[in-house]
């Protein structure tokens, strides 16, 4: 897995800001915000989220296979195969959960930097590409779909299970897949809403006092 791009630094404190004029500030601000928006809701981030969700679902499939094996067979060979499936499943589930958690922690840092850099000034024309309405819509729709499928699986499967037809292992297996889908969709919905809230509050909100004078003189 290639190393992640390092996050941009936060804007310098007010007393040490040295932009020669407002245009220079806006150029640096646009450059940093463009990179941060890409890190937050870019297509690569959606692909990584789905990749880890897919690995988690695959890992749970191995665990579910082990549960079905233990439930239906009691010989030594079946027990050994079930144990192997548990080990393989855990080997996929644990890294997936860890990397998703690390990604959520990184997203919080990205959102904090977006608020800090975006609050430096306002540029209604230059900020238009940062709004990314199409990307936000893709995140929202795909995440809502995953939430719906996951919630349906977690609720309907146990509610419609019949004794003697579906085993406990089958129900647990399907509910686990539904939980993975629901959690993945929930993460995506939160990210889409967070980006939209940032656009409304920071990019479109009431303009803040600029840190440098428009005429080029530095504020003291």
Short mmCIF file of C-alpha atoms in Angstrom, two decimals:
data_model
loop_
_atom_site.label_atom_id
_atom_site.label_comp_id
_atom_site.label_asym_id
_atom_site.label_seq_id
_atom_site.Cartn_x
_atom_site.Cartn_y
_atom_site.Cartn_z
CA UNK A 1 0.00 0.00 0.00
CA UNK A 2 1.54 3.37 -1.01
CA UNK A 3 2.18 5.86 1.79
CA UNK A 4 -0.48 8.47 2.31
CA UNK A 5 0.11 12.06 1.31
CA UNK A 6 1.07 14.16 4.33
CA UNK A 7 -1.49 16.66 5.49
CA UNK A 8 -0.80 20.35 4.83
CA UNK A 9 0.21 22.36 7.90
CA UNK A 10 -2.34 24.64 9.58
CA UNK A 11 -2.27 28.33 8.65
CA UNK A 12 0.36 30.35 10.53
CA UNK A 13 -0.71 32.36 13.58
CA UNK A 14 -2.00 35.88 12.96
CA UNK A 15 1.11 37.53 14.36
CA UNK A 16 3.44 35.63 12.00
CA UNK A 17 1.47 35.79 8.75
CA UNK A 18 3.54 37.37 6.01
CA UNK A 19 1.53 37.25 2.80
CA UNK A 20 2.52 40.30 0.73
CA UNK A 21 -1.07 40.92 -0.41
CA UNK A 22 -4.52 39.38 -0.48
CA UNK A 23 -3.97 37.75 -3.89
CA UNK A 24 -1.03 35.78 -2.50
CA UNK A 25 -3.15 34.69 0.44
CA UNK A 26 -5.96 33.53 -1.81
CA UNK A 27 -3.57 31.57 -4.03
CA UNK A 28 -2.08 29.68 -1.09
CA UNK A 29 -5.52 29.19 0.42
CA UNK A 30 -6.94 27.78 -2.83
CA UNK A 31 -3.98 25.44 -3.27
CA UNK A 32 -4.25 24.02 0.25
CA UNK A 33 -8.04 23.77 0.24
CA UNK A 34 -8.02 21.98 -3.11
CA UNK A 35 -5.67 19.35 -1.72
CA UNK A 36 -7.69 19.00 1.49
CA UNK A 37 -10.99 18.61 -0.37
CA UNK A 38 -9.41 15.90 -2.52
CA UNK A 39 -8.22 14.12 0.61
CA UNK A 40 -11.69 14.34 2.13
CA UNK A 41 -14.18 13.44 -0.60
CA UNK A 42 -12.06 12.67 -3.64
CA UNK A 43 -12.81 9.51 -5.64
CA UNK A 44 -9.72 7.86 -4.18
CA UNK A 45 -11.13 8.22 -0.67
CA UNK A 46 -14.42 6.61 -1.71
CA UNK A 47 -12.53 3.79 -3.39
CA UNK A 48 -10.41 3.17 -0.29
CA UNK A 49 -13.48 3.11 1.95
CA UNK A 50 -15.17 0.56 -0.28
CA UNK A 51 -11.96 -1.46 -0.53
CA UNK A 52 -11.66 -1.82 3.23
CA UNK A 53 -15.39 -2.52 3.50
CA UNK A 54 -15.04 -5.24 0.88
CA UNK A 55 -12.13 -6.81 2.74
CA UNK A 56 -14.15 -6.67 5.97
CA UNK A 57 -17.10 -8.36 4.24
CA UNK A 58 -14.76 -11.01 2.84
CA UNK A 59 -13.29 -11.56 6.29
CA UNK A 60 -16.74 -11.95 7.82
CA UNK A 61 -17.60 -14.40 5.04
CA UNK A 62 -14.76 -16.61 6.23
CA UNK A 63 -15.96 -16.28 9.83
CA UNK A 64 -19.53 -17.07 8.74
CA UNK A 65 -18.30 -20.12 6.86
CA UNK A 66 -16.55 -21.26 10.03
CA UNK A 67 -19.76 -20.81 12.05
CA UNK A 68 -21.72 -22.85 9.54
CA UNK A 69 -19.02 -25.53 9.55
CA UNK A 70 -19.03 -25.80 13.35
CA UNK A 71 -22.82 -25.85 13.36
CA UNK A 72 -23.28 -28.55 10.73
CA UNK A 73 -20.27 -30.83 11.29
CA UNK A 74 -18.50 -32.17 14.34
CA UNK A 75 -15.60 -34.19 12.93
CA UNK A 76 -11.94 -33.26 13.31
CA UNK A 77 -11.38 -32.26 9.68
CA UNK A 78 -14.38 -29.90 9.67
CA UNK A 79 -13.24 -28.39 12.97
CA UNK A 80 -9.76 -27.81 11.54
CA UNK A 81 -11.17 -26.19 8.38
CA UNK A 82 -13.42 -24.04 10.50
CA UNK A 83 -10.48 -22.90 12.59
CA UNK A 84 -8.54 -22.00 9.45
CA UNK A 85 -11.51 -19.95 8.22
CA UNK A 86 -11.66 -18.10 11.53
CA UNK A 87 -7.97 -17.24 11.37
CA UNK A 88 -8.20 -16.05 7.75
CA UNK A 89 -11.35 -14.07 8.52
CA UNK A 90 -9.76 -12.37 11.51
CA UNK A 91 -6.70 -11.60 9.41
CA UNK A 92 -8.95 -9.65 7.03
CA UNK A 93 -11.37 -8.14 9.54
CA UNK A 94 -8.88 -6.71 12.01
CA UNK A 95 -6.72 -4.74 9.52
CA UNK A 96 -9.86 -3.46 7.79
CA UNK A 97 -11.27 -2.15 11.07
CA UNK A 98 -7.94 -0.59 12.03
CA UNK A 99 -7.45 1.20 8.72
CA UNK A 100 -11.05 2.46 8.68
CA UNK A 101 -10.57 3.84 12.20
CA UNK A 102 -7.31 5.51 11.16
CA UNK A 103 -9.06 6.97 8.13
CA UNK A 104 -11.83 8.43 10.28
CA UNK A 105 -9.23 9.97 12.58
CA UNK A 106 -7.45 11.47 9.58
CA UNK A 107 -10.76 12.82 8.27
CA UNK A 108 -11.30 14.72 11.52
CA UNK A 109 -7.90 16.37 11.10
CA UNK A 110 -8.69 17.20 7.48
CA UNK A 111 -12.00 18.82 8.46
CA UNK A 112 -10.24 20.89 11.11
CA UNK A 113 -7.71 22.11 8.55
CA UNK A 114 -10.50 22.85 6.07
CA UNK A 115 -12.18 25.08 8.64
CA UNK A 116 -8.94 26.84 9.55
CA UNK A 117 -7.76 27.52 5.99
CA UNK A 118 -11.22 28.28 4.69
CA UNK A 119 -11.77 30.81 7.47
CA UNK A 120 -8.79 32.90 6.42
CA UNK A 121 -10.80 34.77 3.78
CA UNK A 122 -13.60 34.43 1.23
CA UNK A 123 -13.28 34.03 -2.52
CA UNK A 124 -16.77 33.40 -3.97
CA UNK A 125 -15.50 32.85 -7.51
CA UNK A 126 -12.36 30.89 -6.68
CA UNK A 127 -14.17 28.71 -4.13
CA UNK A 128 -16.68 27.32 -6.64
CA UNK A 129 -14.50 24.29 -7.60
CA UNK A 130 -14.12 23.46 -3.91
CA UNK A 131 -17.82 22.88 -3.40
CA UNK A 132 -17.77 19.59 -5.37
CA UNK A 133 -21.56 19.08 -5.50
CA UNK A 134 -21.27 16.11 -7.85
CA UNK A 135 -18.76 14.32 -5.59
CA UNK A 136 -20.92 15.02 -2.55
CA UNK A 137 -23.97 13.63 -4.35
CA UNK A 138 -22.11 10.45 -5.31
CA UNK A 139 -20.99 9.97 -1.71
CA UNK A 140 -24.53 10.60 -0.45
CA UNK A 141 -26.40 8.33 -2.87
CA UNK A 142 -24.03 5.38 -2.69
CA UNK A 143 -23.83 5.65 1.09
CA UNK A 144 -27.61 5.85 1.47
CA UNK A 145 -27.91 2.74 -0.70
CA UNK A 146 -25.44 0.85 1.46
CA UNK A 147 -27.21 1.99 4.64
CA UNK A 148 -30.56 0.84 3.27
CA UNK A 149 -29.24 -2.57 2.20
CA UNK A 150 -27.39 -3.06 5.48
CA UNK A 151 -30.31 -1.99 7.65
CA UNK A 152 -32.72 -4.18 5.66
CA UNK A 153 -30.42 -7.18 6.08
CA UNK A 154 -29.89 -6.60 9.81
CA UNK A 155 -33.63 -6.19 10.52
CA UNK A 156 -35.50 -8.31 8.00
CA UNK A 157 -33.26 -11.39 8.04
CA UNK A 158 -33.66 -12.17 11.77
CA UNK A 159 -37.33 -11.09 11.70
CA UNK A 160 -38.21 -13.52 8.90
CA UNK A 161 -35.98 -16.41 9.98
CA UNK A 162 -37.87 -19.62 10.69
CA UNK A 163 -36.75 -22.35 13.04
CA UNK A 164 -35.68 -25.41 11.12
CA UNK A 165 -35.17 -23.49 7.87
CA UNK A 166 -32.42 -21.00 8.70
CA UNK A 167 -29.70 -21.84 11.18
CA UNK A 168 -28.28 -19.42 13.73
CA UNK A 169 -25.04 -19.40 11.79
CA UNK A 170 -26.80 -18.32 8.59
CA UNK A 171 -28.64 -15.50 10.35
CA UNK A 172 -25.46 -14.29 12.07
CA UNK A 173 -23.55 -14.49 8.79
CA UNK A 174 -26.10 -12.36 6.90
CA UNK A 175 -26.49 -9.89 9.77
CA UNK A 176 -22.72 -9.42 9.90
CA UNK A 177 -22.60 -8.57 6.20
CA UNK A 178 -25.49 -6.17 6.71
CA UNK A 179 -23.68 -4.50 9.60
CA UNK A 180 -20.59 -3.98 7.47
CA UNK A 181 -22.70 -2.39 4.72
CA UNK A 182 -24.59 -0.20 7.20
CA UNK A 183 -21.45 1.07 8.93
CA UNK A 184 -19.75 1.78 5.60
CA UNK A 185 -22.76 3.72 4.38
CA UNK A 186 -22.97 5.62 7.65
CA UNK A 187 -19.35 6.74 7.34
CA UNK A 188 -20.02 7.94 3.80
CA UNK A 189 -23.16 9.84 4.80
CA UNK A 190 -21.31 11.59 7.63
CA UNK A 191 -18.51 12.62 5.25
CA UNK A 192 -20.98 13.95 2.66
CA UNK A 193 -22.88 15.95 5.28
CA UNK A 194 -19.64 17.25 6.81
CA UNK A 195 -18.44 18.52 3.43
CA UNK A 196 -21.77 20.19 2.70
CA UNK A 197 -21.82 21.83 6.13
CA UNK A 198 -18.28 23.14 5.54
CA UNK A 199 -19.33 24.60 2.19
CA UNK A 200 -22.36 26.33 3.71
CA UNK A 201 -20.70 27.59 6.88
CA UNK A 202 -17.20 28.43 5.65
CA UNK A 203 -17.29 29.04 1.91
CA UNK A 204 -20.76 30.61 1.68
CA UNK A 205 -21.06 31.92 5.24
CA UNK A 206 -20.55 35.46 6.45
CA UNK A 207 -17.09 36.71 5.39
CA UNK A 208 -14.42 36.80 8.04
CA UNK A 209 -12.05 39.74 8.56
CA UNK A 210 -9.11 39.16 6.18
CA UNK A 211 -5.68 38.67 7.80
CA UNK A 212 -4.03 41.09 5.33
CA UNK A 213 -5.13 44.40 3.91
CA UNK A 214 -6.60 44.44 0.47
CA UNK A 215 -4.25 47.24 -0.54
CA UNK A 216 -1.23 45.02 0.10
CA UNK A 217 -0.14 46.30 3.49
CA UNK A 218 0.25 43.70 6.20
CA UNK A 219 -2.06 43.98 9.20
CA UNK A 220 -0.29 44.68 12.47
#
